[in-house]
N, CA, C and O atoms as a printed pandas DataFrame, in Angstrom:
     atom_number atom_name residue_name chain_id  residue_number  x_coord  y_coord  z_coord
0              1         N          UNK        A               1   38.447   76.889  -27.649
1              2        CA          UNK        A               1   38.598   75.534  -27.152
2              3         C          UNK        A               1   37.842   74.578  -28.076
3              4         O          UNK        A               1   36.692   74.938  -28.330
4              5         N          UNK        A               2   38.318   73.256  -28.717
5              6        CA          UNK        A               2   37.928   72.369  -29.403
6              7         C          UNK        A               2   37.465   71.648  -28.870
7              8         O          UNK        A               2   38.271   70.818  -28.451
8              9         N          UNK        A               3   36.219   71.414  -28.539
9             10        CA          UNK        A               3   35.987   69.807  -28.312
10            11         C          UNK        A               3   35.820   68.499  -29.681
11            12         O          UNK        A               3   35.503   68.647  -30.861
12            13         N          UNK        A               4   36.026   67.792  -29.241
13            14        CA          UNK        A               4   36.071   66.824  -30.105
14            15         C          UNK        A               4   34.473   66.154  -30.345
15            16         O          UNK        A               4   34.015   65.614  -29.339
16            17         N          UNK        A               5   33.865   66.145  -31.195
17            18        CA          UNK        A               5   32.450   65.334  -31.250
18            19         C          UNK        A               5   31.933   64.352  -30.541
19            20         O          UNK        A               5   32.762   63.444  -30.496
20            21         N          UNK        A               6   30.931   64.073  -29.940
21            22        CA          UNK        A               6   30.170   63.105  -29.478
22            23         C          UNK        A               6   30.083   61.865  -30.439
23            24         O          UNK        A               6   29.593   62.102  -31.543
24            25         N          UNK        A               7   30.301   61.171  -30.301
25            26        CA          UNK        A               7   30.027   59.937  -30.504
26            27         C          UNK        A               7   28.390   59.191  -30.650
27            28         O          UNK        A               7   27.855   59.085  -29.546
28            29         N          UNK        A               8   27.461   58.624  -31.929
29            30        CA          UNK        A               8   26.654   57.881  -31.320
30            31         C          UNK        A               8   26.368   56.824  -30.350
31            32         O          UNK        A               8   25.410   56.530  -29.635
32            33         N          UNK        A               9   27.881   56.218  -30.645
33            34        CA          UNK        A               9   28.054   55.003  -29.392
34            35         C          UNK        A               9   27.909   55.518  -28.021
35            36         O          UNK        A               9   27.082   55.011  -27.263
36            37         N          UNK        A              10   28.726   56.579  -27.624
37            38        CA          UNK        A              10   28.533   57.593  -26.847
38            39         C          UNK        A              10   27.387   57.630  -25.809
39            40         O          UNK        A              10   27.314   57.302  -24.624
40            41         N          UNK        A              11   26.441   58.201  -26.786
41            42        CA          UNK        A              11   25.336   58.420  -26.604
42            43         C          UNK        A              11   24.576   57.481  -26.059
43            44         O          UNK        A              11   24.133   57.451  -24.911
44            45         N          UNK        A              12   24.443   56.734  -26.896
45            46        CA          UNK        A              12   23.629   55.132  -27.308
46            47         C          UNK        A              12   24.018   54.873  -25.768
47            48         O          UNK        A              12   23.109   55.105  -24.971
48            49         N          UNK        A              13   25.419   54.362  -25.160
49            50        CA          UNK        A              13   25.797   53.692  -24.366
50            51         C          UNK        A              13   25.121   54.550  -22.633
51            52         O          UNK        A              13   24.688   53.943  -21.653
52            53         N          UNK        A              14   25.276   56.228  -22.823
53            54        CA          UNK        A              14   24.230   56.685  -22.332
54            55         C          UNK        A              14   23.224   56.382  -21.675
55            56         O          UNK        A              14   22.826   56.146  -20.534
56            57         N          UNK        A              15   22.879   56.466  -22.872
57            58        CA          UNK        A              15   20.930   56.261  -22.635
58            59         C          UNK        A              15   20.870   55.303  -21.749
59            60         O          UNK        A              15   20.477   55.323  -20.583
60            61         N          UNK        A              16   21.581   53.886  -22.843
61            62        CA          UNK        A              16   21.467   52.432  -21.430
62            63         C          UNK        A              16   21.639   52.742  -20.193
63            64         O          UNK        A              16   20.713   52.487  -19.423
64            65         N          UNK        A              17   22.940   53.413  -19.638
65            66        CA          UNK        A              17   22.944   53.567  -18.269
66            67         C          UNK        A              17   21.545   54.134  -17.609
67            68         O          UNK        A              17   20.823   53.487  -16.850
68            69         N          UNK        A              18   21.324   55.447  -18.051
69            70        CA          UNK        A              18   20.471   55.905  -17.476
70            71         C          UNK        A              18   18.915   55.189  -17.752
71            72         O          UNK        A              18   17.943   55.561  -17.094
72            73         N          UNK        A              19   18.842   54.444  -18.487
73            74        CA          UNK        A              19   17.879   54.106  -18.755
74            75         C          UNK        A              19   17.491   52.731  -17.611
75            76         O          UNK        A              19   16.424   52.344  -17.133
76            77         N          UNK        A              20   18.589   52.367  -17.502
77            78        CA          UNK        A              20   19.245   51.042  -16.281
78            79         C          UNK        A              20   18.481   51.622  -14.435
79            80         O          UNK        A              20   17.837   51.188  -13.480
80            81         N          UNK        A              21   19.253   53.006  -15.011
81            82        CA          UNK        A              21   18.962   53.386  -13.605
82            83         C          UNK        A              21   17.508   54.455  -12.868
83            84         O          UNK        A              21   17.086   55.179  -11.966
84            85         N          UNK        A              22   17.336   53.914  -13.892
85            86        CA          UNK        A              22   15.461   55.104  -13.716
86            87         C          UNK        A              22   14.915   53.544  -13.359
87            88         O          UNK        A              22   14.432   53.294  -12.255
88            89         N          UNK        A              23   15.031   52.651  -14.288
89            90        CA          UNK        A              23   14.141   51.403  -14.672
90            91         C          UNK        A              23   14.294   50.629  -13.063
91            92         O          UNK        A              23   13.325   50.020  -12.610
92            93         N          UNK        A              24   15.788   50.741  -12.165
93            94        CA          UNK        A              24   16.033   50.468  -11.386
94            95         C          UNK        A              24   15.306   51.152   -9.910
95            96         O          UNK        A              24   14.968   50.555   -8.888
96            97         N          UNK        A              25   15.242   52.201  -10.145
97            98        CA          UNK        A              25   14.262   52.817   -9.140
98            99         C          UNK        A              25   12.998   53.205   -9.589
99           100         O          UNK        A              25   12.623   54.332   -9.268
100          101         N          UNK        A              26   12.292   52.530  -10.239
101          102        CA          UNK        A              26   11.352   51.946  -10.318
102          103         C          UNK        A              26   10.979   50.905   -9.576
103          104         O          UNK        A              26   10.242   50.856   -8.592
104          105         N          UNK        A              27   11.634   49.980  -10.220
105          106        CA          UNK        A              27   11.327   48.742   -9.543
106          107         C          UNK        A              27   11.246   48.311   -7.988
107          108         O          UNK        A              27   10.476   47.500   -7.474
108          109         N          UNK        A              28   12.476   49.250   -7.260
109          110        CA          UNK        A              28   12.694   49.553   -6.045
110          111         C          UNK        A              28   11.668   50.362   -5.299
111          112         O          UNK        A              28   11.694   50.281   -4.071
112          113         N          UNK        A              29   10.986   50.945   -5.734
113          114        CA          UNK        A              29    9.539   51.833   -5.495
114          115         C          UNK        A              29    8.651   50.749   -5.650
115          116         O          UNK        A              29    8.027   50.383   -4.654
116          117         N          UNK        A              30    8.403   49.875   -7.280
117          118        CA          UNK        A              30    7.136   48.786   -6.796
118          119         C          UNK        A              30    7.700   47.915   -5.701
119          120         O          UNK        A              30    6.795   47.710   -4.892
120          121         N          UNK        A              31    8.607   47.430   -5.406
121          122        CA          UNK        A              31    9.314   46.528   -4.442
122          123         C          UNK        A              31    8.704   47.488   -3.113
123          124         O          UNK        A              31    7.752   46.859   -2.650
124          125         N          UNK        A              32    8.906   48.744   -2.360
125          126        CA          UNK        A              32    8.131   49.134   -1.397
126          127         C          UNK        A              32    6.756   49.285   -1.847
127          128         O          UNK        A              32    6.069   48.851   -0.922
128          129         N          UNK        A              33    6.246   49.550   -2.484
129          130        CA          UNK        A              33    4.174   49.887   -2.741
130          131         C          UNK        A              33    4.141   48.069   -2.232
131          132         O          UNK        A              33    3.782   47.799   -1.086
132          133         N          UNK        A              34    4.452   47.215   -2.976
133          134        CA          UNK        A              34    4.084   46.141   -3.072
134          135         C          UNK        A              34    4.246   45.800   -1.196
135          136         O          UNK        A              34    3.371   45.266   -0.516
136          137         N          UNK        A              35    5.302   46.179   -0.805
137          138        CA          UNK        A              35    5.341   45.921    0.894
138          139         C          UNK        A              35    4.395   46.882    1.820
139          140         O          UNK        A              35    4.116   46.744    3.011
140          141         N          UNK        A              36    4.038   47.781    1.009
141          142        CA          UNK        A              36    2.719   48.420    2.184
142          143         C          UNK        A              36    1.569   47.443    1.817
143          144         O          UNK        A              36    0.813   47.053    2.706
144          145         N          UNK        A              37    1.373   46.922    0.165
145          146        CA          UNK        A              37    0.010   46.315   -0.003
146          147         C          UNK        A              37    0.188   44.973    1.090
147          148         O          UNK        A              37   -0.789   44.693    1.785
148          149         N          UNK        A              38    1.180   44.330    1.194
149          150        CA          UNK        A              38    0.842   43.392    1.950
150          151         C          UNK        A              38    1.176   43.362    3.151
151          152         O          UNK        A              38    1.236   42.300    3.770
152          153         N          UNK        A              39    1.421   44.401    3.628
153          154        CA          UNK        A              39    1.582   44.473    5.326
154          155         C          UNK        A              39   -0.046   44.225    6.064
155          156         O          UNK        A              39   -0.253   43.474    7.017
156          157         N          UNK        A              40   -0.905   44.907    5.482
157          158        CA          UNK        A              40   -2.120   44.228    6.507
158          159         C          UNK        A              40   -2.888   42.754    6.217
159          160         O          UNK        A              40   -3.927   42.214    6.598
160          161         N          UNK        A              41   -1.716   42.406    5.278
161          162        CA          UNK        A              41   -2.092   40.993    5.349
162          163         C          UNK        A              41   -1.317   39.221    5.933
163          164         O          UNK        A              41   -1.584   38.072    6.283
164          165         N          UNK        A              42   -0.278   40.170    5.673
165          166        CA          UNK        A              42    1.282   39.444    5.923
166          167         C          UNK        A              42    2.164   39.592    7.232
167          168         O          UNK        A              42    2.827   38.697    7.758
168          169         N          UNK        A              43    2.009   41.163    7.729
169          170        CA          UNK        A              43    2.696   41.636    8.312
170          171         C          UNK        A              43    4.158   41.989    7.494
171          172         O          UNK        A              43    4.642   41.544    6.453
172          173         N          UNK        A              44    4.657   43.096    8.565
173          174        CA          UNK        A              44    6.184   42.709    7.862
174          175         C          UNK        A              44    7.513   42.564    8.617
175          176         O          UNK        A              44    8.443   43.320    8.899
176          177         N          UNK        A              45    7.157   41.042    8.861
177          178        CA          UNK        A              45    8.796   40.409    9.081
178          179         C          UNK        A              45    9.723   40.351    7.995
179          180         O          UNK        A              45    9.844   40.729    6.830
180          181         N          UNK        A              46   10.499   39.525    9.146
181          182        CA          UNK        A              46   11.738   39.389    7.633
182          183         C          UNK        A              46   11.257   38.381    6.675
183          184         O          UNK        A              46   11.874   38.477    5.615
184          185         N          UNK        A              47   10.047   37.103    6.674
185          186        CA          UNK        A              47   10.068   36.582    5.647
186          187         C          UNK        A              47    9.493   37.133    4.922
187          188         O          UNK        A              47    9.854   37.043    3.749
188          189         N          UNK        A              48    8.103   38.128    5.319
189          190        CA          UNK        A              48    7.851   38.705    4.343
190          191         C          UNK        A              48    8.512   39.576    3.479
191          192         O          UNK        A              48    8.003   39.767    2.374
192          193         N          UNK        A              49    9.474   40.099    3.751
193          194        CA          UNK        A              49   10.365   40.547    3.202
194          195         C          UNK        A              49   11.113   39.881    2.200
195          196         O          UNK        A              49   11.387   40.222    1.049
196          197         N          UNK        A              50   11.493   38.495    3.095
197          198        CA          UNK        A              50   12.561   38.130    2.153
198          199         C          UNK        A              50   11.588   37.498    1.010
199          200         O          UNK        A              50   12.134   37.947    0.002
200          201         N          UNK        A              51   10.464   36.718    0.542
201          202        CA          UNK        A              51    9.678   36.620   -0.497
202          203         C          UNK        A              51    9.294   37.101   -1.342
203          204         O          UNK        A              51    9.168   36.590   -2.454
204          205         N          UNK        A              52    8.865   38.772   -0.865
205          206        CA          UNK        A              52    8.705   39.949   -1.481
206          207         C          UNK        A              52   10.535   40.229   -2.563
207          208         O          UNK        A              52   10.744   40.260   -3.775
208          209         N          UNK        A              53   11.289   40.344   -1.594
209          210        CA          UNK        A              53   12.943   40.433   -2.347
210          211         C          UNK        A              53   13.025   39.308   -3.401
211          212         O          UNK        A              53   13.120   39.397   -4.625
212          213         N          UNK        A              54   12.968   38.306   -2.658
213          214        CA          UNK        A              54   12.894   37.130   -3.742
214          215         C          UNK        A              54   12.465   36.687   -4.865
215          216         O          UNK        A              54   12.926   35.963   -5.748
216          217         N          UNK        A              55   11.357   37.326   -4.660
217          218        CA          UNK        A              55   10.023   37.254   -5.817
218          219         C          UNK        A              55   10.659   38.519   -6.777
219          220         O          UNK        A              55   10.843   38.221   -7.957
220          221         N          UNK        A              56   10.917   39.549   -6.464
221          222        CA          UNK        A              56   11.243   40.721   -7.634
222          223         C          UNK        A              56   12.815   40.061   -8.030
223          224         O          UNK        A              56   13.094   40.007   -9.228
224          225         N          UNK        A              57   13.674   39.641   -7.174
225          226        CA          UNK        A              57   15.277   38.843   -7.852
226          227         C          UNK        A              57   14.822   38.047   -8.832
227          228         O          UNK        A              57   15.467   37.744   -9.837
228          229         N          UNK        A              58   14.149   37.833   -8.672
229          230        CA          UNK        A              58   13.681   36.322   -9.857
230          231         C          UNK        A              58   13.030   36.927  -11.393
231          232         O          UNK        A              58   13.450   36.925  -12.550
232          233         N          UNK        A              59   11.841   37.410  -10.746
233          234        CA          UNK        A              59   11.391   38.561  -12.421
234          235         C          UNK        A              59   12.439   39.368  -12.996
235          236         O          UNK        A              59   12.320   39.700  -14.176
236          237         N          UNK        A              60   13.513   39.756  -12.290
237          238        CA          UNK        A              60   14.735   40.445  -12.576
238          239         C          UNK        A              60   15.393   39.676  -13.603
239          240         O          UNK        A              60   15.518   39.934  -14.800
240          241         N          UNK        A              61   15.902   38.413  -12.743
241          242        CA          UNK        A              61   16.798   37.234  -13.583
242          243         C          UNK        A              61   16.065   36.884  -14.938
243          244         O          UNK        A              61   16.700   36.942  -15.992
244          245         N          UNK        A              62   14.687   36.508  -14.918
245          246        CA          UNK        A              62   14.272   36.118  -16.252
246          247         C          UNK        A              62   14.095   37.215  -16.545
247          248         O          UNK        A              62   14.008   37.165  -17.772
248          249         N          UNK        A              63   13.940   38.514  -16.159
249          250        CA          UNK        A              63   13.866   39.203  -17.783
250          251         C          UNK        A              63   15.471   39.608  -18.026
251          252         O          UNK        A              63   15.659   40.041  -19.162
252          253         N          UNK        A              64   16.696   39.551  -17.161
253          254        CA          UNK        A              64   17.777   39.325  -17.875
254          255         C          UNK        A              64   18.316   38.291  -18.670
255          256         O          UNK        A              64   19.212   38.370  -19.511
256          257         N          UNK        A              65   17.520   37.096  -18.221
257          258        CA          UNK        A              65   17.850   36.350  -19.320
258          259         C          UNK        A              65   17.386   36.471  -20.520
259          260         O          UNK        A              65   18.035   36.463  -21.566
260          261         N          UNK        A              66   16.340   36.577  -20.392
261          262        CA          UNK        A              66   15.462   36.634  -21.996
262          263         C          UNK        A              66   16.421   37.831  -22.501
263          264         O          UNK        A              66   16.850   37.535  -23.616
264          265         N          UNK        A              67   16.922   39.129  -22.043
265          266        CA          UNK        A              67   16.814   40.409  -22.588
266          267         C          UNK        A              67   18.384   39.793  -23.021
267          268         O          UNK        A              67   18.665   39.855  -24.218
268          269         N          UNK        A              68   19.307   39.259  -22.164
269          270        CA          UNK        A              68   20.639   39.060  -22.282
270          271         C          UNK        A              68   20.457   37.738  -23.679
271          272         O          UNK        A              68   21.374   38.010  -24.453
272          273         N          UNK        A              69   19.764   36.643  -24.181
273          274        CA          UNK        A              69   19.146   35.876  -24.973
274          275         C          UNK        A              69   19.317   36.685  -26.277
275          276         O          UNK        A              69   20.136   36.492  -27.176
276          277         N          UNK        A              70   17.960   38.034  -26.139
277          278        CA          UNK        A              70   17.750   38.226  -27.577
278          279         C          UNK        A              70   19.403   39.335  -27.676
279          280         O          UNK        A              70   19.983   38.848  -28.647
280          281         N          UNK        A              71   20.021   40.140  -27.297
281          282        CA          UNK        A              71   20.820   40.530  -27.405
282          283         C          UNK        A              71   22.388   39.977  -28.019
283          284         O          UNK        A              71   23.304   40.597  -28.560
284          285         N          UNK        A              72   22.216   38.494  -27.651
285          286        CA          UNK        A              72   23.078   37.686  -28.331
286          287         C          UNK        A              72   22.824   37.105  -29.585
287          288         O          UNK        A              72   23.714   36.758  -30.362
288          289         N          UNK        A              73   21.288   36.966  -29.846
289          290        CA          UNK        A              73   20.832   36.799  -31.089
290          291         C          UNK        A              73   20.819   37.958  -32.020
291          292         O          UNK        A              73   20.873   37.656  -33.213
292          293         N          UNK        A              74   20.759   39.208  -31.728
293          294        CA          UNK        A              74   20.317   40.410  -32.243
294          295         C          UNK        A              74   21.574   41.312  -31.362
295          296         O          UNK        A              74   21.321   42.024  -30.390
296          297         N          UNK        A              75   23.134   41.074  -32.013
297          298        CA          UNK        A              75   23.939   42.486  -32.076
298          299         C          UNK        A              75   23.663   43.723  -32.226
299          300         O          UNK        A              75   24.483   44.566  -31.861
300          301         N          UNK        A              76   22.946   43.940  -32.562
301          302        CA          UNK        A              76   23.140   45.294  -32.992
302          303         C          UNK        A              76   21.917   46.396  -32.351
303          304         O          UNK        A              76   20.855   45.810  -32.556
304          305         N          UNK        A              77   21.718   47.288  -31.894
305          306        CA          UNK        A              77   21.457   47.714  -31.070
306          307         C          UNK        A              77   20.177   48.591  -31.429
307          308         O          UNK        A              77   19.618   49.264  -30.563
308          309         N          UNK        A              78   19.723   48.550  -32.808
309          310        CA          UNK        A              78   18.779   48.964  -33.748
310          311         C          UNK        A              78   17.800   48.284  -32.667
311          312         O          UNK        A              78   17.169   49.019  -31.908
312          313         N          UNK        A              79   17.632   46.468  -32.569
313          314        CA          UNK        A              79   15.891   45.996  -31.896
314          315         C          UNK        A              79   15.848   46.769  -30.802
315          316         O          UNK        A              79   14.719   46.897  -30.328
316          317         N          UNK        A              80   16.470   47.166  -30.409
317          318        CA          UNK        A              80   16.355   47.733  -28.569
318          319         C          UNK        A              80   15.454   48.885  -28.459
319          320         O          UNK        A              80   14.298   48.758  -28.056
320          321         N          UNK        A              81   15.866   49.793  -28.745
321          322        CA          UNK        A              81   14.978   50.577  -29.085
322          323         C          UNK        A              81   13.466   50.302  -28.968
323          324         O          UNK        A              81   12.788   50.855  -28.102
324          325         N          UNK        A              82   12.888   49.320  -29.981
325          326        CA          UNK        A              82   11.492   49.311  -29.831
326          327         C          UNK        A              82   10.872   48.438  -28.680
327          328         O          UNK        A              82    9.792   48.596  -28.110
328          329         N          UNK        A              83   11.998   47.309  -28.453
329          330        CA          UNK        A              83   11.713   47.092  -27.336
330          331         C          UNK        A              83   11.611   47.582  -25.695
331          332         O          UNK        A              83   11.252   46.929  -24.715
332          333         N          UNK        A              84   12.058   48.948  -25.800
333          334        CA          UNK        A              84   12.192   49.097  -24.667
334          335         C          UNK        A              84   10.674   50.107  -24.175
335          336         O          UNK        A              84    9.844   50.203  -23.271
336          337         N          UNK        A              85   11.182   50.904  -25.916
337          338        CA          UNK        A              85    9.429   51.642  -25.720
338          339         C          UNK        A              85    8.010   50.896  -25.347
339          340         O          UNK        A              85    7.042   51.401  -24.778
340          341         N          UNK        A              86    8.174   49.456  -25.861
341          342        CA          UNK        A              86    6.710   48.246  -25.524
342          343         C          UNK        A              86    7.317   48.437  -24.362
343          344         O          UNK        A              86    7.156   49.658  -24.363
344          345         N          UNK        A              87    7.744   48.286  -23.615
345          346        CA          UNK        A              87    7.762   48.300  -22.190
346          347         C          UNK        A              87    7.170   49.411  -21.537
347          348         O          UNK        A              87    7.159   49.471  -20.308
């Protein structure tokens, strides 16, 4: 049986997903730690909730913008890389 070669794009395109989706449950984990730290101070209703949601939608949006920004400045998929490791 032949398979046909992998692709770097392939690959490359890969990584992003999964890299999307680790980075994503992450964030969803600090999004709960961050709701136990402030339950004995806040309680937790729904606004606290919804501030807490709100507050991580927003750090979300600007770092898609910035990230969606340099990506339009910088095609090619070489800067990513080091940027993702500083992270």
């Amino acid at each position: 049986m032949n398979r046909p070669p992998i692709s770097n794009g392939a690959i490359f395109t890969a990584a992003i997903y999964v890299n999307a989706f680790i980075t994503g449950a992450v964030v969803m984990g600090f999004e709960i730690l961050a709701s136990r730290y402030l339950f004995p101070y806040f309680g937790g209703s729904v606004a606290t909730w919804g501030a807490l949601i709100a507050t991580v939608l927003t750090a979300l949006m600007v770092g898609y913008f910035i990230g969606g920004s340099l990506a339009d400045r910088f095609p090619t998929p070489k800067p990513l890389g080091p940027r993702l490791r500083a992270n």
